[in-house]
Amino acid sequence: MRPIRLALCFLAVAFSALAGEYVVLSNGFRIHASGHTVDGAVIRIQTPEGAIEIPARSVAAFEQEDYVPPPAAAPNPSKAAPQPEPTLDPHELITRAALQAGLPPEIVHSVARAESGYHPDAVSPKGAIGLMQLMPSTAAGLNANPYDPAENAEAGARYLRDLLLKYESDPHQVSKAIAAYNAGPAAVDKYNGIPPYRETIDYVRRVLADYAKQLSTK
């Protein structure tokens, strides 16, 4: 898998295929990784999809791959009752999808916020669906059900990652990828940059401003 380098001064993510431990996040997520390094308040994690950086405060523990958690206490049959599996809220779905795609969660959150405002049932006048506002044809190409919030988030994050890879050698990589997410890569390629559409220009500005704001508050 080729590396992605996001061309913003506050963003650098490298990808490699490695393997070895589990990083346990404070929200309960576990990330399979080959290892990690600590740089002040930032932890760099090497995952099979590539390297990601997360705030140290969001990490609860590190476990070796062969770690076996202590057995849970046997439930009392008289009190036990089947519990439905908890449904992740849209913010958690976006964070999980970003990590699975090897992207910083902040950039995917910025796109999701601009696209749907975190409404899983959002449908645009043009027919874009769900959290990441996927067109049916785009979702089909990603083998995803756009009406399923988890699949929508994961497919949207993968699509954004594909666009970042497409423009990785371009000095305007991030703005082009975001513009392509909104207007389509054909329009970006036609104009060799952000298309002169007011909607797309405003969209790119809004996403980048939101992303920078998130990073400034970390």
Backbone as numpy.savetxt, mean C-alpha at the origin, in Angstrom:
# Nx Ny Nz CAx CAy CAz Cx Cy Cz
12.84 -9.52 -9.18 11.99 -8.32 -9.18 12.88 -7.07 -9.18
12.68 -6.16 -10.14 13.52 -4.98 -10.23 13.19 -3.98 -9.14
14.21 -3.18 -8.70 13.94 -2.23 -7.61 13.07 -1.07 -8.06
12.27 -0.57 -7.13 11.51 0.65 -7.34 12.20 1.75 -6.56
12.47 2.86 -7.19 13.01 4.00 -6.46 12.07 5.17 -6.67
11.42 5.61 -5.61 10.47 6.71 -5.73 11.24 8.01 -5.71
11.06 8.82 -6.75 11.87 10.00 -6.94 11.32 11.19 -6.18
11.28 11.08 -4.85 10.98 12.20 -3.97 12.07 12.22 -2.92
12.48 13.38 -2.46 13.57 13.46 -1.50 13.24 12.76 -0.21
11.95 12.61 0.11 11.58 11.98 1.36 11.15 10.54 1.18
11.45 9.91 0.02 10.99 8.54 -0.19 12.02 7.77 -0.97
12.46 6.60 -0.41 13.35 5.70 -1.13 13.05 4.30 -0.69
12.54 3.46 -1.60 12.19 2.09 -1.26 12.89 1.18 -2.25
13.68 0.21 -1.79 14.36 -0.73 -2.68 13.78 -2.11 -2.50
13.71 -2.88 -3.59 13.09 -4.20 -3.54 14.13 -5.27 -3.78
14.02 -6.40 -3.05 14.89 -7.55 -3.24 14.14 -8.79 -2.79
14.59 -9.96 -3.23 13.90 -11.20 -2.86 14.69 -11.90 -1.77
14.28 -11.76 -0.55 14.96 -12.32 0.61 13.96 -13.01 1.51
14.46 -13.69 2.60 13.55 -14.34 3.54 14.17 -14.54 4.94
13.37 -14.79 6.24 13.93 -15.15 7.58 13.31 -14.91 8.92
12.48 -13.90 9.23 11.89 -13.67 10.54 10.50 -13.05 10.35
9.86 -12.80 11.49 8.56 -12.13 11.44 8.66 -10.84 12.25
8.20 -9.75 11.65 8.12 -8.46 12.33 6.67 -8.30 12.77
6.47 -8.18 14.07 5.12 -8.07 14.62 4.82 -6.59 14.85
3.82 -6.06 14.16 3.45 -4.66 14.31 2.53 -4.48 15.50
2.48 -3.25 16.00 1.65 -2.96 17.17 0.17 -3.13 16.89
-0.21 -3.10 15.60 -1.62 -3.31 15.26 -1.97 -4.78 15.05
-0.98 -5.67 15.30 -1.23 -7.10 15.20 -0.78 -7.74 13.91
-0.46 -6.93 12.88 0.01 -7.50 11.63 1.38 -8.14 11.82
1.67 -9.21 11.07 2.98 -9.86 11.09 3.53 -9.84 9.67
4.74 -9.32 9.50 5.37 -9.21 8.19 6.50 -10.22 8.11
6.47 -11.08 7.10 7.56 -12.05 6.90 8.75 -11.31 6.30
9.92 -11.43 6.92 11.10 -10.70 6.48 12.34 -11.57 6.60
13.39 -11.18 5.87 14.67 -11.89 5.98 15.53 -11.27 7.06
15.21 -10.07 7.45 15.98 -9.39 8.48 15.57 -7.93 8.57
16.22 -7.21 9.46 15.89 -5.80 9.62 17.09 -5.04 10.14
17.09 -3.75 9.93 18.10 -2.86 10.51 17.38 -1.69 11.16
17.98 -1.15 12.20 17.40 -0.03 12.94 18.24 1.21 12.68
17.58 2.27 12.26 18.25 3.54 12.02 17.50 4.63 12.77
17.84 4.80 14.04 17.15 5.78 14.86 15.70 5.39 15.07
14.80 6.25 14.63 13.37 6.00 14.82 12.75 5.24 13.66
13.59 4.75 12.74 13.10 4.04 11.56 13.67 2.63 11.52
12.83 1.66 11.20 13.27 0.28 11.02 13.10 -0.08 9.55
14.18 -0.58 8.97 14.16 -1.00 7.57 14.00 -2.51 7.54
12.95 -2.99 6.89 12.61 -4.41 6.86 12.83 -4.95 5.45
13.54 -6.08 5.36 13.73 -6.75 4.08 12.66 -7.83 3.94
11.73 -7.65 3.01 10.65 -8.60 2.79 10.86 -9.31 1.45
10.14 -10.40 1.20 10.25 -11.06 -0.10 9.91 -10.13 -1.26
9.04 -9.13 -1.01 8.67 -8.18 -2.06 9.66 -7.03 -2.17
10.50 -6.84 -1.15 11.47 -5.76 -1.17 11.63 -5.11 0.18
12.36 -4.00 0.22 12.65 -3.31 1.47 11.60 -2.24 1.75
11.15 -2.17 3.00 10.22 -1.12 3.40 10.72 -0.51 4.69
10.39 0.74 4.91 10.78 1.45 6.12 9.53 1.83 6.89
9.52 1.55 8.19 8.38 1.88 9.02 8.88 2.50 10.31
8.07 3.33 10.99 8.49 3.92 12.26 8.74 2.83 13.30
9.81 2.98 14.07 10.15 1.98 15.09 9.02 1.82 16.10
8.29 2.90 16.36 7.23 2.82 17.37 6.08 1.92 16.95
6.00 1.61 15.64 4.91 0.76 15.17 5.25 -0.73 15.24
6.48 -1.06 15.71 6.90 -2.46 15.81 6.81 -2.92 17.25
6.10 -4.01 17.48 5.94 -4.54 18.83 7.00 -5.57 19.17
7.42 -6.39 18.20 8.38 -7.45 18.49 8.93 -8.03 17.20
10.02 -8.80 17.34 10.58 -9.57 16.24 10.58 -11.04 16.66
10.17 -11.92 15.75 10.14 -13.35 16.04 10.92 -14.10 14.97
11.69 -15.09 15.39 12.38 -15.94 14.43 11.35 -16.75 13.64
11.71 -17.14 12.43 10.76 -17.83 11.57 10.28 -19.14 12.18
11.15 -19.78 12.98 10.75 -21.03 13.60 10.13 -20.84 14.97
9.80 -19.58 15.32 9.19 -19.28 16.61 7.81 -19.94 16.70
7.56 -20.62 17.80 6.26 -21.25 18.02 5.60 -20.56 19.21
4.52 -19.82 19.00 3.85 -19.13 20.11 3.38 -20.13 21.15
3.36 -19.72 22.42 2.87 -20.63 23.46 1.42 -21.00 23.18
1.04 -22.22 23.49 -0.34 -22.64 23.21 -1.34 -21.82 24.00
-2.43 -21.49 23.34 -3.48 -20.72 24.00 -4.21 -21.62 24.99
-4.72 -21.00 26.03 -5.48 -21.76 27.02 -6.71 -22.37 26.37
-7.00 -23.59 26.74 -8.16 -24.27 26.17 -9.43 -23.53 26.56
-10.31 -23.27 25.61 -11.55 -22.56 25.94 -12.47 -23.41 26.80
-13.23 -22.72 27.61 -14.23 -23.40 28.43 -15.43 -23.71 27.54
-15.71 -25.01 27.30 -16.81 -25.36 26.38 -18.14 -24.74 26.77
-18.33 -24.52 28.07 -19.61 -23.98 28.51 -19.76 -22.51 28.17
-18.61 -21.83 27.93 -18.67 -20.40 27.66 -18.30 -20.06 26.22
-17.60 -20.98 25.58 -17.12 -20.67 24.24 -18.29 -20.57 23.26
-18.16 -19.61 22.35 -19.17 -19.44 21.30 -18.44 -19.03 20.04
-18.85 -19.49 18.90 -18.17 -19.11 17.66 -18.25 -17.60 17.45
-17.09 -17.03 17.12 -17.02 -15.59 16.89 -16.73 -15.34 15.42
-17.44 -14.42 14.81 -17.14 -14.10 13.41 -15.77 -13.46 13.30
-15.09 -13.73 12.19 -13.78 -13.14 11.97 -13.94 -11.63 11.82
-13.13 -10.85 12.56 -13.28 -9.39 12.50 -12.98 -8.86 11.10
-13.76 -7.89 10.70 -13.56 -7.26 9.40 -12.67 -6.04 9.57
-11.59 -5.98 8.80 -10.69 -4.84 8.89 -11.37 -3.59 8.35
-11.12 -2.46 9.00 -11.69 -1.23 8.48 -10.89 -0.78 7.26
-11.40 0.16 6.48 -10.72 0.55 5.24 -9.29 1.01 5.44
-9.01 1.74 6.53 -7.65 2.19 6.77 -6.70 1.01 6.95
-7.13 0.00 7.69 -6.30 -1.18 7.90 -6.11 -1.95 6.59
-7.16 -2.02 5.78 -7.04 -2.70 4.49 -6.00 -2.01 3.61
-6.00 -0.69 3.59 -5.05 0.05 2.77 -3.63 -0.17 3.29
-3.43 -0.11 4.61 -2.10 -0.33 5.17 -1.60 -1.72 4.81
-2.44 -2.72 4.98 -2.04 -4.10 4.68 -1.71 -4.25 3.19
-2.53 -3.67 2.34 -2.30 -3.77 0.89 -0.99 -3.10 0.50
-0.70 -1.95 1.11 0.54 -1.25 0.80 1.75 -2.09 1.18
1.73 -2.66 2.38 2.84 -3.49 2.84 3.01 -4.72 1.96
1.91 -5.32 1.55 1.99 -6.49 0.68 2.58 -6.14 -0.67
2.32 -4.93 -1.15 2.87 -4.49 -2.43 4.28 -3.95 -2.29
4.77 -3.82 -1.05 6.10 -3.29 -0.83 6.18 -1.79 -0.96
5.06 -1.10 -0.75 5.03 0.35 -0.85 4.87 0.97 0.53
5.36 2.20 0.72 5.10 2.91 1.98 3.59 3.11 2.13
3.01 2.75 3.25 1.56 2.91 3.41 1.08 4.33 3.13
1.90 5.33 3.45 1.46 6.72 3.31 1.07 7.06 1.87
1.84 6.59 0.88 1.53 6.95 -0.50 0.22 6.30 -0.95
-0.03 5.07 -0.50 -1.27 4.38 -0.88 -2.46 5.01 -0.15
-2.25 5.41 1.11 -3.32 6.10 1.84 -3.68 7.41 1.14
-2.67 8.13 0.65 -2.95 9.40 -0.02 -3.80 9.19 -1.27
-3.50 8.13 -2.02 -4.29 7.83 -3.22 -5.71 7.41 -2.83
-5.83 6.53 -1.83 -7.16 6.07 -1.41 -8.01 7.23 -0.89
-7.38 8.14 -0.16 -8.13 9.28 0.38 -8.65 10.16 -0.76
-7.81 10.38 -1.76 -8.23 11.21 -2.89 -9.25 10.50 -3.77
-9.12 9.18 -3.88 -10.00 8.42 -4.77 -11.41 8.26 -4.21
-11.50 7.78 -2.97 -12.82 7.40 -2.45 -13.13 7.94 -1.07
-12.14 8.60 -0.42 -12.37 9.02 0.95 -12.59 7.83 1.88
-12.01 6.68 1.51 -12.10 5.43 2.29 -13.50 4.83 2.29
-14.29 5.11 1.27 -15.63 4.52 1.19 -15.58 3.28 0.30
-15.70 2.07 0.88 -15.58 0.84 0.08 -16.65 0.69 -0.99
-17.81 1.33 -0.78 -18.91 1.17 -1.74 -19.02 2.34 -2.72
-17.97 3.17 -2.78 -18.01 4.32 -3.69 -17.97 3.86 -5.15
-18.81 4.49 -5.97 -18.82 4.24 -7.42 -18.87 5.60 -8.10
-17.90 5.87 -8.97 -17.84 7.17 -9.63 -18.80 7.22 -10.81
-19.10 8.43 -11.32 -19.96 8.54 -12.50 -19.40 7.79 -13.71
-18.06 7.62 -13.75 -17.44 6.91 -14.87 -17.40 5.40 -14.65
-17.83 4.95 -13.45 -17.88 3.52 -13.19 -16.74 2.96 -12.38
-15.85 3.82 -11.86 -14.76 3.35 -11.00 -15.34 2.90 -9.67
-14.76 1.83 -9.11 -15.39 1.14 -7.98 -14.47 1.07 -6.77
-15.07 1.29 -5.58 -14.43 0.92 -4.32 -13.36 1.85 -3.78
-12.64 1.34 -2.78 -11.64 2.12 -2.06 -10.64 2.79 -2.99
-10.11 2.02 -3.94 -9.07 2.53 -4.83 -9.64 2.92 -6.19
-10.97 2.96 -6.30 -11.67 3.41 -7.52 -11.11 2.74 -8.78
-11.21 1.43 -8.80 -10.74 0.66 -9.95 -11.82 0.58 -11.02
-11.44 0.82 -12.26 -12.35 0.56 -13.36 -12.49 -0.96 -13.51
-13.65 -1.44 -13.92 -13.84 -2.89 -14.06 -12.77 -3.55 -14.92
-12.36 -2.90 -16.01 -11.34 -3.49 -16.88 -9.99 -3.59 -16.17
-9.66 -2.57 -15.38 -8.40 -2.59 -14.62 -8.43 -3.70 -13.59
-9.55 -3.81 -12.87 -9.69 -4.86 -11.86 -9.59 -6.24 -12.50
-10.21 -6.40 -13.67 -10.15 -7.70 -14.36 -8.72 -8.05 -14.74
-7.97 -7.04 -15.20 -6.58 -7.27 -15.56 -5.72 -7.65 -14.38
-6.14 -7.25 -13.18 -5.42 -7.57 -11.95 -6.03 -8.78 -11.25
-6.99 -9.41 -11.91 -7.64 -10.62 -11.37 -8.24 -10.35 -9.99
-8.94 -9.23 -9.86 -9.51 -8.83 -8.57 -10.99 -8.54 -8.71
-11.72 -8.78 -7.64 -13.13 -8.41 -7.56 -13.19 -7.00 -6.97
-13.52 -5.99 -7.77 -13.47 -4.62 -7.27 -14.50 -4.32 -6.19
-15.52 -5.18 -6.06 -16.55 -4.96 -5.05 -16.14 -5.53 -3.69
-15.08 -6.32 -3.65 -14.55 -6.83 -2.39 -13.52 -5.84 -1.87
-13.75 -5.20 -0.70 -12.85 -4.14 -0.24 -11.39 -4.58 -0.14
-11.14 -5.79 0.37 -9.76 -6.25 0.52 -9.10 -6.44 -0.84
-9.81 -7.08 -1.76 -9.25 -7.29 -3.10 -9.07 -5.96 -3.82
-9.98 -5.03 -3.62 -9.89 -3.72 -4.24 -8.64 -2.99 -3.75
-8.41 -3.01 -2.43 -7.24 -2.33 -1.87 -5.96 -2.97 -2.37
-5.91 -4.29 -2.37 -4.70 -4.99 -2.81 -4.42 -4.75 -4.29
-5.46 -4.80 -5.12 -5.27 -4.58 -6.55 -4.86 -3.14 -6.83
-5.46 -2.19 -6.12 -5.10 -0.80 -6.32 -3.65 -0.53 -5.94
-3.19 -1.13 -4.84 -1.80 -0.96 -4.43 -0.85 -1.59 -5.45
-1.22 -2.76 -5.98 -0.38 -3.41 -6.99 -0.34 -2.58 -8.27
-1.49 -2.00 -8.63 -1.53 -1.17 -9.84 -0.66 0.07 -9.67
-0.72 0.70 -8.50 0.13 1.86 -8.24 1.60 1.46 -8.30
1.92 0.29 -7.75 3.30 -0.18 -7.78 3.75 -0.42 -9.22
2.89 -0.99 -10.06 3.23 -1.21 -11.46 3.51 0.11 -12.17
2.73 1.13 -11.85 2.94 2.44 -12.47 4.25 3.06 -12.00
4.59 2.90 -10.73 5.86 3.40 -10.22 7.03 2.69 -10.90
6.89 1.40 -11.14 7.92 0.66 -11.88 8.03 1.15 -13.32
6.90 1.44 -13.93 6.90 1.90 -15.32 7.71 3.18 -15.49
7.63 4.06 -14.50 8.31 5.35 -14.61 9.53 5.46 -13.69
10.10 4.33 -13.25 11.14 4.38 -12.23 12.40 5.12 -12.67
12.69 5.17 -13.96 13.90 5.86 -14.43 13.63 7.32 -14.75
12.42 7.77 -14.54 12.03 9.15 -14.86 12.20 10.04 -13.64
12.79 11.23 -13.79 12.94 12.12 -12.63 11.61 12.56 -12.03
10.54 12.45 -12.80 9.21 12.81 -12.32 8.38 11.55 -12.09
9.05 10.51 -11.64 8.43 9.19 -11.49 7.13 9.22 -10.71
7.17 9.82 -9.52 6.01 9.76 -8.63 4.83 10.54 -9.20
5.08 11.76 -9.67 3.98 12.56 -10.20 3.39 11.91 -11.46
4.23 11.29 -12.28 3.72 10.60 -13.47 2.88 9.38 -13.08
3.36 8.63 -12.10 2.61 7.44 -11.67 1.25 7.83 -11.11
1.22 8.88 -10.32 -0.05 9.32 -9.73 -0.98 9.85 -10.83
-0.41 10.60 -11.77 -1.23 11.09 -12.89 -1.78 9.92 -13.70
-0.96 8.90 -13.91 -1.41 7.73 -14.67 -2.50 6.97 -13.92
-2.43 6.96 -12.60 -3.48 6.30 -11.82 -4.82 7.00 -12.06
-4.77 8.31 -12.23 -6.00 9.09 -12.43 -6.47 9.10 -13.87
-5.54 9.39 -14.79 -5.92 9.61 -16.19 -5.58 8.45 -17.11
-4.81 7.49 -16.61 -4.37 6.36 -17.43 -2.98 6.59 -17.98
-2.17 5.53 -18.06 -0.80 5.68 -18.56 -0.73 6.15 -20.01
-1.72 5.84 -20.82 -1.69 6.28 -22.21 -1.69 7.80 -22.31
-2.48 8.46 -21.45 -2.53 9.92 -21.46 -1.21 10.51 -21.00
-0.60 9.91 -19.98 0.69 10.40 -19.48 1.76 10.23 -20.55
1.75 9.09 -21.23 2.74 8.85 -22.29 2.52 9.80 -23.47
1.27 10.08 -23.77 0.95 10.97 -24.89 1.55 12.36 -24.67
1.44 12.87 -23.44 1.92 14.22 -23.14 3.31 14.21 -22.49
3.88 13.01 -22.32 5.19 12.87 -21.68 5.23 13.61 -20.34
4.17 13.48 -19.59 4.07 14.14 -18.29 2.62 14.17 -17.85
2.34 15.02 -16.88 0.97 15.15 -16.40 0.09 15.72 -17.50
-0.97 15.03 -17.87 -1.85 15.54 -18.93 -2.45 16.89 -18.54
-2.72 17.75 -19.51 -3.25 19.08 -19.21 -4.74 19.07 -18.89
-5.13 18.14 -18.03 -6.52 18.06 -17.61 -6.61 18.65 -16.21
-7.52 19.58 -15.99 -7.64 20.23 -14.69 -7.85 19.20 -13.58
-8.68 18.20 -13.83 -8.93 17.18 -12.81 -7.65 16.45 -12.41
-6.85 16.08 -13.42 -5.62 15.33 -13.13 -4.57 16.20 -12.46
-4.44 17.43 -12.91 -3.48 18.36 -12.29 -3.82 18.56 -10.82
-5.09 18.81 -10.52 -5.51 19.00 -9.13 -5.34 17.71 -8.33
-5.60 16.58 -8.96 -5.48 15.28 -8.29 -4.03 15.03 -7.86
-3.10 15.25 -8.77 -1.68 15.02 -8.45 -1.24 15.94 -7.32
-1.62 17.20 -7.39 -1.25 18.14 -6.32 -1.82 17.70 -4.98
-3.06 17.26 -4.99 -3.72 16.86 -3.75 -3.06 15.63 -3.14
-2.76 14.64 -3.97 -2.14 13.41 -3.47 -0.74 13.69 -2.92
0.07 14.44 -3.66 1.43 14.73 -3.20 1.42 15.57 -1.93
0.50 16.54 -1.84 0.42 17.36 -0.64 0.02 16.53 0.57
-0.92 15.63 0.38 -1.36 14.77 1.47 -0.24 13.84 1.90
0.49 13.31 0.94 1.60 12.40 1.24 2.68 13.12 2.05
3.04 14.34 1.60 4.05 15.11 2.32 3.59 15.45 3.73
2.30 15.75 3.88 1.76 16.08 5.20 1.86 14.88 6.13
1.55 13.68 5.62 1.66 12.48 6.45 3.08 12.27 6.93
4.04 12.44 6.02 5.44 12.21 6.40 5.92 13.26 7.40
5.42 14.48 7.29 5.88 15.54 8.19 5.39 15.36 9.61
4.34 14.55 9.80 3.79 14.34 11.14 4.27 13.04 11.77
5.13 12.29 11.09 5.62 11.02 11.64 6.63 11.26 12.76
